[in-house]
Short mmCIF file of C-alpha atoms in Angstrom, two decimals:
data_model
loop_
_atom_site.label_atom_id
_atom_site.label_comp_id
_atom_site.label_asym_id
_atom_site.label_seq_id
_atom_site.Cartn_x
_atom_site.Cartn_y
_atom_site.Cartn_z
CA UNK A 1 0.00 0.00 0.00
CA UNK A 2 1.29 3.44 -0.90
CA UNK A 3 1.78 6.03 1.80
CA UNK A 4 -0.61 8.99 1.76
CA UNK A 5 0.38 11.48 -0.88
CA UNK A 6 2.22 8.95 -3.03
CA UNK A 7 1.53 9.15 -6.72
CA UNK A 8 1.08 6.58 -9.42
CA UNK A 9 2.39 7.75 -12.77
CA UNK A 10 0.04 6.86 -15.59
CA UNK A 11 -0.43 7.76 -19.21
CA UNK A 12 -3.69 9.06 -20.53
CA UNK A 13 -3.85 6.13 -22.92
CA UNK A 14 -4.46 4.01 -19.84
CA UNK A 15 -6.82 6.40 -18.04
CA UNK A 16 -8.27 8.76 -20.62
CA UNK A 17 -7.19 11.67 -18.40
CA UNK A 18 -4.35 13.08 -16.33
CA UNK A 19 -1.71 11.80 -18.70
CA UNK A 20 -0.40 13.12 -21.97
CA UNK A 21 -1.45 10.68 -24.66
CA UNK A 22 -5.01 10.87 -25.93
CA UNK A 23 -6.85 7.71 -26.79
CA UNK A 24 -9.05 9.43 -29.34
CA UNK A 25 -8.54 11.84 -32.19
CA UNK A 26 -12.18 12.90 -32.36
CA UNK A 27 -11.56 16.37 -30.92
CA UNK A 28 -11.53 19.09 -33.55
CA UNK A 29 -8.34 21.09 -33.59
CA UNK A 30 -8.64 24.87 -33.88
CA UNK A 31 -5.24 24.94 -35.54
CA UNK A 32 -6.03 27.98 -37.62
CA UNK A 33 -6.74 30.06 -34.50
CA UNK A 34 -4.33 31.58 -32.02
CA UNK A 35 -2.34 29.45 -29.63
CA UNK A 36 -3.89 29.03 -26.20
CA UNK A 37 -1.87 29.51 -23.05
CA UNK A 38 -2.29 29.24 -19.31
CA UNK A 39 0.39 31.84 -18.72
CA UNK A 40 -1.28 34.69 -16.89
CA UNK A 41 -1.16 38.09 -18.56
CA UNK A 42 0.09 41.01 -16.54
CA UNK A 43 -2.33 43.76 -15.50
CA UNK A 44 -2.99 46.34 -18.20
CA UNK A 45 -1.11 49.61 -17.81
CA UNK A 46 -2.82 52.96 -18.23
CA UNK A 47 -1.27 55.49 -20.53
CA UNK A 48 1.17 54.78 -23.32
CA UNK A 49 4.05 56.46 -21.50
CA UNK A 50 4.00 54.09 -18.51
CA UNK A 51 7.31 52.22 -18.15
CA UNK A 52 7.26 48.45 -18.71
CA UNK A 53 6.74 46.39 -15.59
CA UNK A 54 8.46 43.12 -14.71
CA UNK A 55 5.15 41.41 -15.43
CA UNK A 56 5.12 42.85 -18.94
CA UNK A 57 8.71 41.76 -19.48
CA UNK A 58 7.85 38.20 -18.47
CA UNK A 59 4.83 38.23 -20.75
CA UNK A 60 6.99 39.47 -23.60
CA UNK A 61 9.46 36.64 -22.91
CA UNK A 62 6.65 34.07 -23.01
CA UNK A 63 5.34 35.40 -26.29
CA UNK A 64 8.82 35.46 -27.82
CA UNK A 65 9.46 31.83 -26.89
CA UNK A 66 6.05 30.74 -28.16
CA UNK A 67 6.60 32.49 -31.47
CA UNK A 68 10.01 30.87 -31.87
CA UNK A 69 9.25 27.31 -30.75
CA UNK A 70 5.58 26.59 -31.43
CA UNK A 71 6.13 26.24 -35.21
CA UNK A 72 8.35 23.25 -34.39
CA UNK A 73 5.58 21.39 -32.50
CA UNK A 74 3.18 19.19 -34.50
CA UNK A 75 0.09 17.09 -33.94
CA UNK A 76 0.29 13.35 -34.72
CA UNK A 77 -2.69 11.08 -35.40
CA UNK A 78 -2.26 7.32 -35.55
CA UNK A 79 -5.55 5.47 -35.92
CA UNK A 80 -7.60 6.47 -32.88
CA UNK A 81 -4.55 7.74 -30.98
CA UNK A 82 -3.54 11.37 -30.87
CA UNK A 83 -0.33 12.93 -29.63
CA UNK A 84 2.30 15.53 -30.35
CA UNK A 85 5.77 15.64 -31.85
CA UNK A 86 8.76 17.94 -32.38
CA UNK A 87 10.36 18.75 -35.73
CA UNK A 88 13.92 17.48 -35.39
CA UNK A 89 15.48 18.49 -38.73
CA UNK A 90 14.61 20.04 -42.10
CA UNK A 91 14.41 16.59 -43.74
CA UNK A 92 11.06 15.94 -42.11
CA UNK A 93 12.17 13.85 -39.11
CA UNK A 94 9.89 14.25 -36.10
CA UNK A 95 10.63 12.91 -32.62
CA UNK A 96 7.80 11.79 -30.34
CA UNK A 97 6.99 9.19 -27.69
CA UNK A 98 7.01 5.50 -28.53
CA UNK A 99 3.60 5.20 -26.88
CA UNK A 100 2.21 7.79 -29.32
CA UNK A 101 3.46 5.66 -32.21
CA UNK A 102 2.40 2.32 -30.72
CA UNK A 103 2.45 -0.41 -33.36
CA UNK A 104 1.51 1.90 -36.24
CA UNK A 105 3.78 2.58 -39.20
CA UNK A 106 1.86 5.39 -40.92
CA UNK A 107 0.67 8.68 -39.46
CA UNK A 108 -1.12 11.94 -40.22
CA UNK A 109 0.85 14.98 -39.10
CA UNK A 110 -0.49 18.51 -38.84
CA UNK A 111 2.01 21.34 -38.60
CA UNK A 112 1.44 24.33 -36.35
CA UNK A 113 -0.94 26.96 -37.78
CA UNK A 114 -2.12 24.54 -40.48
CA UNK A 115 -5.29 22.56 -41.09
CA UNK A 116 -3.87 20.21 -43.73
CA UNK A 117 -2.46 16.88 -42.57
CA UNK A 118 0.70 15.42 -44.07
CA UNK A 119 1.57 11.73 -44.45
CA UNK A 120 4.44 10.31 -42.41
CA UNK A 121 6.03 6.90 -41.90
CA UNK A 122 7.90 5.25 -39.07
CA UNK A 123 11.69 5.62 -38.98
CA UNK A 124 12.24 3.71 -35.75
CA UNK A 125 10.97 3.23 -32.20
CA UNK A 126 12.79 2.54 -28.94
CA UNK A 127 10.18 1.67 -26.29
CA UNK A 128 12.79 1.22 -23.52
CA UNK A 129 13.22 5.01 -23.51
CA UNK A 130 9.70 5.70 -24.84
CA UNK A 131 11.03 7.54 -27.90
CA UNK A 132 10.30 7.19 -31.60
CA UNK A 133 11.00 9.00 -34.86
CA UNK A 134 8.64 9.40 -37.79
CA UNK A 135 9.38 11.12 -41.11
CA UNK A 136 7.18 13.24 -43.35
CA UNK A 137 6.77 11.61 -46.76
CA UNK A 138 6.94 14.97 -48.57
CA UNK A 139 8.50 17.53 -46.22
CA UNK A 140 7.34 21.06 -47.06
CA UNK A 141 9.77 23.90 -47.37
CA UNK A 142 10.20 26.11 -44.36
CA UNK A 143 10.20 23.39 -41.72
CA UNK A 144 11.57 24.81 -38.48
CA UNK A 145 13.60 22.29 -36.44
CA UNK A 146 13.59 22.82 -32.71
CA UNK A 147 16.73 23.69 -30.77
CA UNK A 148 17.54 21.25 -27.95
CA UNK A 149 19.11 22.49 -24.74
CA UNK A 150 21.77 21.12 -22.42
CA UNK A 151 20.16 18.77 -19.88
CA UNK A 152 22.99 19.47 -17.45
CA UNK A 153 21.95 23.13 -17.23
CA UNK A 154 18.34 22.46 -16.25
CA UNK A 155 17.79 23.84 -12.74
CA UNK A 156 15.01 23.90 -10.17
CA UNK A 157 12.75 26.90 -10.51
CA UNK A 158 13.41 27.54 -14.19
CA UNK A 159 10.26 28.65 -16.00
CA UNK A 160 8.96 26.07 -18.47
CA UNK A 161 6.36 26.10 -21.23
CA UNK A 162 4.69 22.84 -22.32
CA UNK A 163 3.60 22.85 -25.96
CA UNK A 164 1.48 20.28 -27.74
CA UNK A 165 -2.04 19.17 -28.62
CA UNK A 166 -3.89 18.41 -25.37
CA UNK A 167 -7.31 16.91 -26.14
CA UNK A 168 -6.67 17.64 -29.80
CA UNK A 169 -6.32 21.37 -29.26
CA UNK A 170 -3.23 21.90 -31.37
CA UNK A 171 -0.68 24.61 -30.68
CA UNK A 172 -1.63 24.85 -27.01
CA UNK A 173 0.74 26.16 -24.35
CA UNK A 174 0.81 25.81 -20.56
CA UNK A 175 3.34 27.25 -18.13
CA UNK A 176 5.07 26.23 -14.93
CA UNK A 177 8.53 25.65 -13.51
CA UNK A 178 11.08 22.85 -13.23
CA UNK A 179 9.92 21.18 -10.02
CA UNK A 180 12.68 18.56 -9.83
CA UNK A 181 15.36 16.88 -11.91
CA UNK A 182 16.81 13.39 -11.97
CA UNK A 183 13.48 11.63 -11.41
CA UNK A 184 13.27 7.93 -12.26
CA UNK A 185 9.74 7.13 -13.35
CA UNK A 186 8.11 3.83 -14.37
CA UNK A 187 5.25 3.93 -16.83
CA UNK A 188 2.40 1.42 -16.45
CA UNK A 189 2.27 -1.07 -19.29
CA UNK A 190 -0.75 -1.13 -21.59
CA UNK A 191 -3.03 1.28 -23.35
CA UNK A 192 -0.27 2.26 -25.79
CA UNK A 193 2.38 2.65 -23.09
CA UNK A 194 5.40 0.35 -23.38
CA UNK A 195 5.89 0.28 -19.61
CA UNK A 196 9.33 1.87 -19.77
CA UNK A 197 11.37 2.86 -16.72
CA UNK A 198 13.11 6.13 -17.56
CA UNK A 199 15.81 7.85 -15.56
CA UNK A 200 16.86 11.48 -15.21
CA UNK A 201 13.42 12.82 -16.10
CA UNK A 202 12.50 16.47 -15.62
CA UNK A 203 9.53 17.09 -13.31
CA UNK A 204 7.46 20.15 -14.14
CA UNK A 205 4.42 21.94 -12.80
CA UNK A 206 3.32 22.92 -16.32
CA UNK A 207 0.01 21.21 -17.05
CA UNK A 208 0.39 18.07 -19.17
CA UNK A 209 -2.89 16.68 -20.48
CA UNK A 210 -4.04 13.91 -22.87
CA UNK A 211 -2.55 14.63 -26.28
CA UNK A 212 0.56 16.38 -24.91
CA UNK A 213 2.68 13.23 -25.23
CA UNK A 214 5.61 13.88 -27.53
CA UNK A 215 5.30 17.65 -27.26
CA UNK A 216 7.97 20.08 -26.15
CA UNK A 217 8.95 21.25 -22.68
CA UNK A 218 10.74 24.53 -23.35
CA UNK A 219 12.83 27.02 -21.34
CA UNK A 220 12.85 30.79 -21.77
CA UNK A 221 15.87 30.52 -24.08
CA UNK A 222 13.56 28.85 -26.64
CA UNK A 223 15.31 25.52 -26.13
CA UNK A 224 13.58 22.17 -25.80
CA UNK A 225 14.69 20.67 -22.48
CA UNK A 226 12.39 17.65 -22.61
CA UNK A 227 9.58 15.74 -24.29
CA UNK A 228 6.32 15.77 -22.36
CA UNK A 229 5.63 12.13 -21.52
CA UNK A 230 3.71 11.51 -18.30
CA UNK A 231 1.44 13.07 -15.75
CA UNK A 232 0.80 11.78 -12.26
CA UNK A 233 -2.42 10.53 -10.72
CA UNK A 234 -3.40 10.22 -7.07
CA UNK A 235 -4.24 6.57 -6.28
CA UNK A 236 -6.21 7.49 -3.17
CA UNK A 237 -8.42 9.78 -5.25
CA UNK A 238 -9.57 7.01 -7.61
CA UNK A 239 -6.90 7.84 -10.15
CA UNK A 240 -7.75 11.52 -10.40
CA UNK A 241 -5.06 13.77 -11.82
CA UNK A 242 -2.49 15.09 -9.38
CA UNK A 243 -2.32 18.74 -10.48
CA UNK A 244 1.05 20.17 -11.38
CA UNK A 245 3.05 16.94 -11.50
CA UNK A 246 4.28 16.07 -14.98
CA UNK A 247 7.41 14.44 -16.34
CA UNK A 248 9.49 14.97 -19.46
CA UNK A 249 12.28 12.88 -21.02
CA UNK A 250 15.46 15.02 -20.90
CA UNK A 251 17.01 16.55 -24.00
CA UNK A 252 20.24 14.52 -23.72
CA UNK A 253 18.30 11.26 -23.94
CA UNK A 254 16.19 12.59 -26.80
CA UNK A 255 19.14 13.59 -28.99
CA UNK A 256 21.12 10.42 -28.22
CA UNK A 257 18.28 8.07 -29.15
CA UNK A 258 16.90 10.16 -32.01
CA UNK A 259 20.25 10.49 -33.78
CA UNK A 260 20.69 6.71 -33.70
CA UNK A 261 17.18 6.03 -34.99
CA UNK A 262 17.66 8.47 -37.87
CA UNK A 263 21.11 7.19 -38.86
CA UNK A 264 20.60 3.46 -38.26
CA UNK A 265 16.87 2.86 -37.87
CA UNK A 266 17.64 1.29 -34.50
CA UNK A 267 19.41 1.95 -31.20
CA UNK A 268 22.78 0.32 -30.62
CA UNK A 269 23.91 2.41 -27.63
CA UNK A 270 21.09 2.86 -25.15
CA UNK A 271 23.08 4.92 -22.66
CA UNK A 272 21.34 2.90 -19.94
CA UNK A 273 23.14 0.99 -17.19
CA UNK A 274 22.90 -2.79 -16.94
CA UNK A 275 24.24 -5.67 -14.85
CA UNK A 276 24.33 -8.13 -17.74
CA UNK A 277 21.72 -10.49 -16.30
CA UNK A 278 18.19 -11.68 -16.81
CA UNK A 279 16.14 -11.80 -13.63
CA UNK A 280 12.67 -12.18 -12.19
CA UNK A 281 10.99 -11.23 -8.93
CA UNK A 282 11.81 -13.54 -6.00
CA UNK A 283 9.18 -14.35 -3.38
CA UNK A 284 9.66 -15.38 0.23
CA UNK A 285 7.85 -18.15 2.11
CA UNK A 286 4.92 -15.81 2.72
CA UNK A 287 4.70 -15.21 -1.06
CA UNK A 288 5.81 -11.61 -0.63
CA UNK A 289 8.29 -9.96 -3.06
CA UNK A 290 11.76 -10.33 -1.56
CA UNK A 291 14.26 -9.42 -4.27
CA UNK A 292 15.29 -10.06 -7.87
CA UNK A 293 16.61 -13.55 -8.51
CA UNK A 294 19.19 -13.94 -11.27
CA UNK A 295 18.03 -16.37 -13.95
CA UNK A 296 21.03 -16.10 -16.25
CA UNK A 297 24.29 -14.17 -16.45
CA UNK A 298 25.82 -12.77 -19.63
CA UNK A 299 29.25 -14.27 -20.20
CA UNK A 300 31.99 -11.70 -19.59
CA UNK A 301 29.33 -9.17 -18.52
CA UNK A 302 29.49 -6.93 -15.42
CA UNK A 303 27.71 -9.38 -13.11
CA UNK A 304 29.78 -12.33 -14.29
CA UNK A 305 33.01 -10.37 -13.78
CA UNK A 306 31.92 -9.63 -10.20
CA UNK A 307 31.16 -13.28 -9.47
CA UNK A 308 27.37 -13.15 -9.45
CA UNK A 309 25.64 -16.39 -10.44
CA UNK A 310 22.20 -17.69 -11.43
CA UNK A 311 20.16 -18.25 -8.30
CA UNK A 312 21.61 -15.27 -6.43
CA UNK A 313 18.86 -12.98 -5.13
CA UNK A 314 19.68 -9.27 -5.41
CA UNK A 315 18.31 -7.31 -2.46
CA UNK A 316 20.07 -3.96 -2.78
CA UNK A 317 21.82 -1.78 -5.39
CA UNK A 318 24.07 0.62 -3.51
CA UNK A 319 21.83 1.94 -0.73
CA UNK A 320 18.62 1.28 -2.68
CA UNK A 321 16.56 -1.71 -1.51
CA UNK A 322 15.47 -4.15 -4.22
CA UNK A 323 12.38 -6.23 -3.52
CA UNK A 324 11.31 -7.01 -7.09
CA UNK A 325 12.42 -7.00 -10.72
CA UNK A 326 10.72 -3.63 -11.18
CA UNK A 327 12.67 -2.21 -8.23
CA UNK A 328 15.90 -3.49 -9.77
CA UNK A 329 15.03 -1.91 -13.13
CA UNK A 330 14.20 1.39 -11.45
CA UNK A 331 17.44 1.39 -9.46
CA UNK A 332 19.52 0.75 -12.59
CA UNK A 333 17.64 3.42 -14.59
CA UNK A 334 18.98 6.08 -12.23
CA UNK A 335 22.59 5.01 -12.86
CA UNK A 336 24.94 5.29 -15.83
CA UNK A 337 27.16 2.80 -17.67
CA UNK A 338 30.62 2.67 -16.11
CA UNK A 339 29.40 3.53 -12.64
CA UNK A 340 30.66 1.33 -9.81
CA UNK A 341 28.04 0.05 -7.37
CA UNK A 342 27.88 -2.40 -4.52
CA UNK A 343 25.33 -5.15 -5.12
CA UNK A 344 23.95 -6.89 -2.04
CA UNK A 345 22.59 -10.39 -2.67
CA UNK A 346 21.80 -13.65 -0.90
CA UNK A 347 23.29 -16.99 -1.87
CA UNK A 348 22.35 -20.17 -0.03
CA UNK A 349 20.67 -18.05 2.62
CA UNK A 350 23.75 -15.92 3.30
CA UNK A 351 23.93 -12.20 2.55
CA UNK A 352 26.95 -11.13 0.48
CA UNK A 353 28.13 -8.12 -1.51
CA UNK A 354 29.91 -7.64 -4.81
CA UNK A 355 31.38 -4.50 -6.38
CA UNK A 356 30.14 -4.22 -9.96
CA UNK A 357 31.14 -1.85 -12.75
CA UNK A 358 27.92 -1.39 -14.70
CA UNK A 359 27.74 -2.05 -18.42
CA UNK A 360 25.35 -0.80 -21.10
CA UNK A 361 21.87 -2.21 -21.60
CA UNK A 362 21.77 -4.29 -24.76
CA UNK A 363 19.21 -3.25 -27.34
CA UNK A 364 16.91 -5.38 -29.45
CA UNK A 365 15.43 -2.71 -31.69
#
């Protein structure tokens, strides 16, 4: 049972609300109208000679960013699923979430300030990081690729704008701040979500609603710092949305995965840490989760080099308790290849430790 105030992170594809991927494309998009925004306007000034206020300066900054970045944000329709995407280059490549793409290979894309949809096809998808790339079949001239920022410079309190197509309302904008960085978040599997566990996510208070999946989280330098991916729900409120808690995949992960998908059609370097094992949840005599039992060990992999064996039950990674396979996956998602960690495990009923230098998660895409 979760403690009071704990959140369950869900996609809208699973709930129909409080996430950022819409399960229906029936909403009409007012794409020919002005962009909508939740950013509050400053009070009107009286008299044309009044000096600009700080509120006006912030409003001007919002409007400048929206004018510069919104043309790079598109709406994506795949069957009955609707989401958002970001123009990555002038060749027509668009990056989005893997759960927006799902199993589809063809898509209808609507550019900002347009009512005409364009055909697109799948370039590649990497569900482990919930990212995918699609490509316009006939890219129009004047495509405006987005500029991606430095994930290492994202700081708490920075103002953020979330851009996308919530509920099919294309070219919509909400505002908030960076609430936290370095979050490791597990998506629920099903309803179009691949169930990925993603590390180093950016938490934001900017509203993220169904249809925002794949859209841009932007700073006031007009740089994309993340892809809007998840919103949180409150399990003790029957799955109602937890206001102001959204998560975005960081720019560094986006560019790493996207560049590989464009160049190779697949991912060969995930950038994700791994032990080099296959495992499953271990249960104790009371049938309660009690760790992650190793099923097999990759020859010459990190675990093998540290002496871990099939049958060992991992109970801790560093200082992080591990009581299930999901807990192990979450712990590893927050680490990087090459990091050295102490793995606590039980063998024949005895608790032991091993120092492991983590490797890179193998890819199957």
